[in-house]
JSON list of C-alpha atoms in Angstrom, two decimals:
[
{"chain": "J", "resi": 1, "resn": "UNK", "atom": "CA", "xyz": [10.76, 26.34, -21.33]},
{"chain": "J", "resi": 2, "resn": "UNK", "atom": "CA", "xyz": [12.48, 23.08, -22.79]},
{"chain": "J", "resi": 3, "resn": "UNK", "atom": "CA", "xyz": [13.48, 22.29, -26.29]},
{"chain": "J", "resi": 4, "resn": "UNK", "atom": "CA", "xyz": [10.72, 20.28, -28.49]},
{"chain": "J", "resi": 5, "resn": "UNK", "atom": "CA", "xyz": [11.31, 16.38, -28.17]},
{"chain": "J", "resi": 6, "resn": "UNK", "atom": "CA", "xyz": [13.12, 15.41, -32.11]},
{"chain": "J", "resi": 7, "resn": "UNK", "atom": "CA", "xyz": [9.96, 14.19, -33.95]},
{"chain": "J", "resi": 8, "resn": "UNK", "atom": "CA", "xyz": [9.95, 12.21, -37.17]},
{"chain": "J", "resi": 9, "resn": "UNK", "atom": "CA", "xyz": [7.94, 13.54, -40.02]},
{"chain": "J", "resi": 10, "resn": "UNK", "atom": "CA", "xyz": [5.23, 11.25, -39.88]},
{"chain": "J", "resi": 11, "resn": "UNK", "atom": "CA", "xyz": [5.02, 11.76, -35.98]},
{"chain": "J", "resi": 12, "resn": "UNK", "atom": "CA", "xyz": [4.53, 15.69, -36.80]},
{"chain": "J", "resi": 13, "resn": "UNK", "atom": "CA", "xyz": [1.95, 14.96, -39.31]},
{"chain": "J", "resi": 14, "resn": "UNK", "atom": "CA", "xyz": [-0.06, 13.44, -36.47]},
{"chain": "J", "resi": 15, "resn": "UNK", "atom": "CA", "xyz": [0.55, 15.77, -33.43]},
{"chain": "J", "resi": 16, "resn": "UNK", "atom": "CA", "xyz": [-0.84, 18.72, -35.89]},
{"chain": "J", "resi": 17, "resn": "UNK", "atom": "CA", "xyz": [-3.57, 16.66, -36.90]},
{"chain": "J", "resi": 18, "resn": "UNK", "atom": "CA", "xyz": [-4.28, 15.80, -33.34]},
{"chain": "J", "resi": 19, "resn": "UNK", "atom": "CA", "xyz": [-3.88, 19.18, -32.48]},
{"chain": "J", "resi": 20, "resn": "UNK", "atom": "CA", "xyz": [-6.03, 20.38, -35.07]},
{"chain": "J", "resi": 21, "resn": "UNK", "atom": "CA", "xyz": [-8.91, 18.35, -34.45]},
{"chain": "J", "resi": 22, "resn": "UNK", "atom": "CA", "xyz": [-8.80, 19.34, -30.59]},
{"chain": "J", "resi": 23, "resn": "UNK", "atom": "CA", "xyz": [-8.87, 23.09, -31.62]},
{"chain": "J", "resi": 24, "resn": "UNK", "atom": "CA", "xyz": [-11.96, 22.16, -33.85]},
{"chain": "J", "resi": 25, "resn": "UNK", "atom": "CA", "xyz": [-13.82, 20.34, -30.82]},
{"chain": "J", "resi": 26, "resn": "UNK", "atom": "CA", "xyz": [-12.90, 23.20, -28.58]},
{"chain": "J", "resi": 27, "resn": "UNK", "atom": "CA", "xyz": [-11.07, 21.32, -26.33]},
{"chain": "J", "resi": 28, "resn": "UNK", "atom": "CA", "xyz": [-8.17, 23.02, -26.66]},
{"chain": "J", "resi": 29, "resn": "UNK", "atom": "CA", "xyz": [-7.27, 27.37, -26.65]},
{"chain": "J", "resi": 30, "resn": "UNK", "atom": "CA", "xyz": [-4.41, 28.66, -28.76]},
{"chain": "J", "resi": 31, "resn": "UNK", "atom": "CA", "xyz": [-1.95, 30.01, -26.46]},
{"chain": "J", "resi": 32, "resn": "UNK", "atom": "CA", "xyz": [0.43, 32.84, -26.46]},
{"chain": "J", "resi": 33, "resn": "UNK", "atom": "CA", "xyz": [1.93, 32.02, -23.39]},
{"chain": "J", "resi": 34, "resn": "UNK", "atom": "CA", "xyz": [5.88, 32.11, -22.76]},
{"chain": "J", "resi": 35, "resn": "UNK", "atom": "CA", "xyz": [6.02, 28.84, -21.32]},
{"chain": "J", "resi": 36, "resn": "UNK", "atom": "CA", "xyz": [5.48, 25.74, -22.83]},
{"chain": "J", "resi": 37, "resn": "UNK", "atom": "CA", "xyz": [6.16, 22.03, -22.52]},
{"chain": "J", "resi": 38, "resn": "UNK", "atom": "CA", "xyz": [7.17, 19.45, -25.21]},
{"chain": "J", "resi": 39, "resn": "UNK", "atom": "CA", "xyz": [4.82, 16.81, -26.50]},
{"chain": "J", "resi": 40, "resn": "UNK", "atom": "CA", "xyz": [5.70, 12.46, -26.85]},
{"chain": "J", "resi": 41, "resn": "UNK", "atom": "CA", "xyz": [3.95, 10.65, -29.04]},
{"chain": "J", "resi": 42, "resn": "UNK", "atom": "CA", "xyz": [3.16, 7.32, -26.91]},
{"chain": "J", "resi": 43, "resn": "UNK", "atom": "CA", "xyz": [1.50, 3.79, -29.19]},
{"chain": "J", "resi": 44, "resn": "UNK", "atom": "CA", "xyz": [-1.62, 2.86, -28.32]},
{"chain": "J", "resi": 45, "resn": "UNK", "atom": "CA", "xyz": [-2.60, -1.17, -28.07]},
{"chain": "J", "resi": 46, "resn": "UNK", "atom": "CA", "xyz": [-5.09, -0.39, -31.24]},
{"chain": "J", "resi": 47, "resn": "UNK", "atom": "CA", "xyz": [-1.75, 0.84, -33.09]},
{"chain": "J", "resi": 48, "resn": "UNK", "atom": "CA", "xyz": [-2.84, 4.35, -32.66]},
{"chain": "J", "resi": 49, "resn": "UNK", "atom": "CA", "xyz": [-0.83, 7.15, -31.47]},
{"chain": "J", "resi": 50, "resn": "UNK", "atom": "CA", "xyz": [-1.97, 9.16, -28.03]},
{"chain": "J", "resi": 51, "resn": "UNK", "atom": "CA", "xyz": [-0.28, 12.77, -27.64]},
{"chain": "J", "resi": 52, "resn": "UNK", "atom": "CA", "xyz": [1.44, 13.04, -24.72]},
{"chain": "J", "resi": 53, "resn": "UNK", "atom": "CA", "xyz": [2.04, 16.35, -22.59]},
{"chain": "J", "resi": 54, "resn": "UNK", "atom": "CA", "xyz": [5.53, 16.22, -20.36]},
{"chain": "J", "resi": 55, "resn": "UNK", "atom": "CA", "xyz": [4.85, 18.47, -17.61]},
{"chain": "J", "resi": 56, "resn": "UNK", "atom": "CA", "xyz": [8.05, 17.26, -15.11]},
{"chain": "J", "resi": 57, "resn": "UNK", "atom": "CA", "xyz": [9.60, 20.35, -15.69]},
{"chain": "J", "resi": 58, "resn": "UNK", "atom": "CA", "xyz": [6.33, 22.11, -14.54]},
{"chain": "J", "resi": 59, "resn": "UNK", "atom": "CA", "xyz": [5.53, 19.88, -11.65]},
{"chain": "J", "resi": 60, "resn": "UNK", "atom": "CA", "xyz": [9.12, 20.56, -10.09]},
{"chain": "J", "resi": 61, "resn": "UNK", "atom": "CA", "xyz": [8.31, 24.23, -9.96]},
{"chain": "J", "resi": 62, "resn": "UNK", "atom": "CA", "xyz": [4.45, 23.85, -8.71]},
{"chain": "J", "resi": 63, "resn": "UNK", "atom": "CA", "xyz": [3.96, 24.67, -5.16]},
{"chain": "J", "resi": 64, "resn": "UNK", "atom": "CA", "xyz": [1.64, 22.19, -3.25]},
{"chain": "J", "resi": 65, "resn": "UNK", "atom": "CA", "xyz": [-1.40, 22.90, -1.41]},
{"chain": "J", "resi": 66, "resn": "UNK", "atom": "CA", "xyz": [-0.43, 22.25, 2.05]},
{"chain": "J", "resi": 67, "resn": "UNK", "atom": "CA", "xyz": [-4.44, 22.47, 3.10]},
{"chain": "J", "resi": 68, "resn": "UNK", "atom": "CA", "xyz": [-4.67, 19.34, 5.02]},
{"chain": "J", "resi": 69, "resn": "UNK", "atom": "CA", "xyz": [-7.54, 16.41, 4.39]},
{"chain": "J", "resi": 70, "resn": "UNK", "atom": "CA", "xyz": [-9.84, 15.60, 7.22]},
{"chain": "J", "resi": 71, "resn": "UNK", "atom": "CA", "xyz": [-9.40, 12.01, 8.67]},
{"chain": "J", "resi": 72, "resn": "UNK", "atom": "CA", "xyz": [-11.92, 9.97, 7.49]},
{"chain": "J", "resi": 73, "resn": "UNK", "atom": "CA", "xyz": [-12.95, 8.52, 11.05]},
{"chain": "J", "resi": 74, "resn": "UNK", "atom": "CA", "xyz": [-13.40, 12.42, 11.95]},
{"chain": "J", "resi": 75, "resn": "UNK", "atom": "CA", "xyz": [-15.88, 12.62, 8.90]},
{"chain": "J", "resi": 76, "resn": "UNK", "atom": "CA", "xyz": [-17.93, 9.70, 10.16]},
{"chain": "J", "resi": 77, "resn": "UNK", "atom": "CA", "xyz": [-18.29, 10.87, 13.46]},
{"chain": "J", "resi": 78, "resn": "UNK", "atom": "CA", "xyz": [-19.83, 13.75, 11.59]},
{"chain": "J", "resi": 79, "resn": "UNK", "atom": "CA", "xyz": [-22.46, 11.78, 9.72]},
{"chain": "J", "resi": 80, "resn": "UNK", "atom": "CA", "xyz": [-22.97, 9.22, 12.92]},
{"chain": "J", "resi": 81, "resn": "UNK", "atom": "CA", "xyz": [-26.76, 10.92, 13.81]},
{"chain": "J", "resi": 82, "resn": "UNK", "atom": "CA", "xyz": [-27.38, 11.40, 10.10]},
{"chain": "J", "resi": 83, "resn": "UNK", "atom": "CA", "xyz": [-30.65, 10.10, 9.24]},
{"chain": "J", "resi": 84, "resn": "UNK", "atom": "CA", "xyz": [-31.20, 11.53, 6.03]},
{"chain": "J", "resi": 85, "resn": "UNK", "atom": "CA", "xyz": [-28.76, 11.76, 3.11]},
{"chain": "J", "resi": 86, "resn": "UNK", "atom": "CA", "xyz": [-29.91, 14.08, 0.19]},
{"chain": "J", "resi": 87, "resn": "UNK", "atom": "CA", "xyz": [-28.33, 13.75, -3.12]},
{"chain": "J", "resi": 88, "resn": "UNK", "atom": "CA", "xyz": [-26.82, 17.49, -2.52]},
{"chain": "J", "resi": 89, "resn": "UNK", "atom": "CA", "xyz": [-24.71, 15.86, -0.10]},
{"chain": "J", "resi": 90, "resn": "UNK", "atom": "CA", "xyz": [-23.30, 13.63, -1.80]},
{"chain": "J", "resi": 91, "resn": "UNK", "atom": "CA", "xyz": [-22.21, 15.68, -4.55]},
{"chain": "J", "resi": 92, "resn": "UNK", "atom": "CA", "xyz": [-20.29, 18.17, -2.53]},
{"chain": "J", "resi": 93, "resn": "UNK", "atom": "CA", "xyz": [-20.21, 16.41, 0.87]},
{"chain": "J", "resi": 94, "resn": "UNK", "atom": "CA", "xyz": [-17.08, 17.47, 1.79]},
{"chain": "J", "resi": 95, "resn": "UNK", "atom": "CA", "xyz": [-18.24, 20.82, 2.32]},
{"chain": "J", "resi": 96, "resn": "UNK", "atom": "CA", "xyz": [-21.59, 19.84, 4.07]},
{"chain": "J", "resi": 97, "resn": "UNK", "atom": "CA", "xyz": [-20.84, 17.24, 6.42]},
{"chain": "J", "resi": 98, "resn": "UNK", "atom": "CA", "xyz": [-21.27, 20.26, 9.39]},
{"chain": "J", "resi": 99, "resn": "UNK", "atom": "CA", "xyz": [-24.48, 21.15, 8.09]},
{"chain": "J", "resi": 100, "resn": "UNK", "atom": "CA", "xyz": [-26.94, 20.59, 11.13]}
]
């Protein structure tokens, strides 16, 4: 848990509106978690305001997946006989490149 970032008034006019309108478009759950992480306001080029999550505190206590990619050359030599690609390959290909 980390203390909320010091927001001006106008700033927490717009997170809760922001934050309102995602909960509207279901985007967004209310939570009753324990943990949380504060919220930046960043500018936008259009002078808008984007919300901000800052999850560093989170990411330093996230374990890794230490699953290892395949080398692309390996997944080549895979496909090298290939004469037909469906479209059901391509969307999950990673898992179907065996596929005889």
């Amino acid at each position: 848990n980390l203390p909320v970032y010091h927001l001006s008034p106008l700033n927490w006019e717009e997170v809760n509106r922001q934050v309102k309108n995602m909960l509207e478009q279901g985007l967004i759950n209310p939570s009753t978690s324990e943990y949380g992480a504060p919220v930046i306001l960043v500018k936008k080029q259009d002078g808008g305001k984007r919300m901000c999550i800052d999850y560093h505190a989170l990411n330093r206590i996230t374990t890794t997946d230490n699953y290892p990619l395949p080398r692309i050359d390996d997944l080549f030599n895979y496909l090298k006989d290939a004469r037909v690609y469906s479209k059901l390959n391509l969307l999950s290909g990673y898992w179907q490149i065996p596929v005889k």
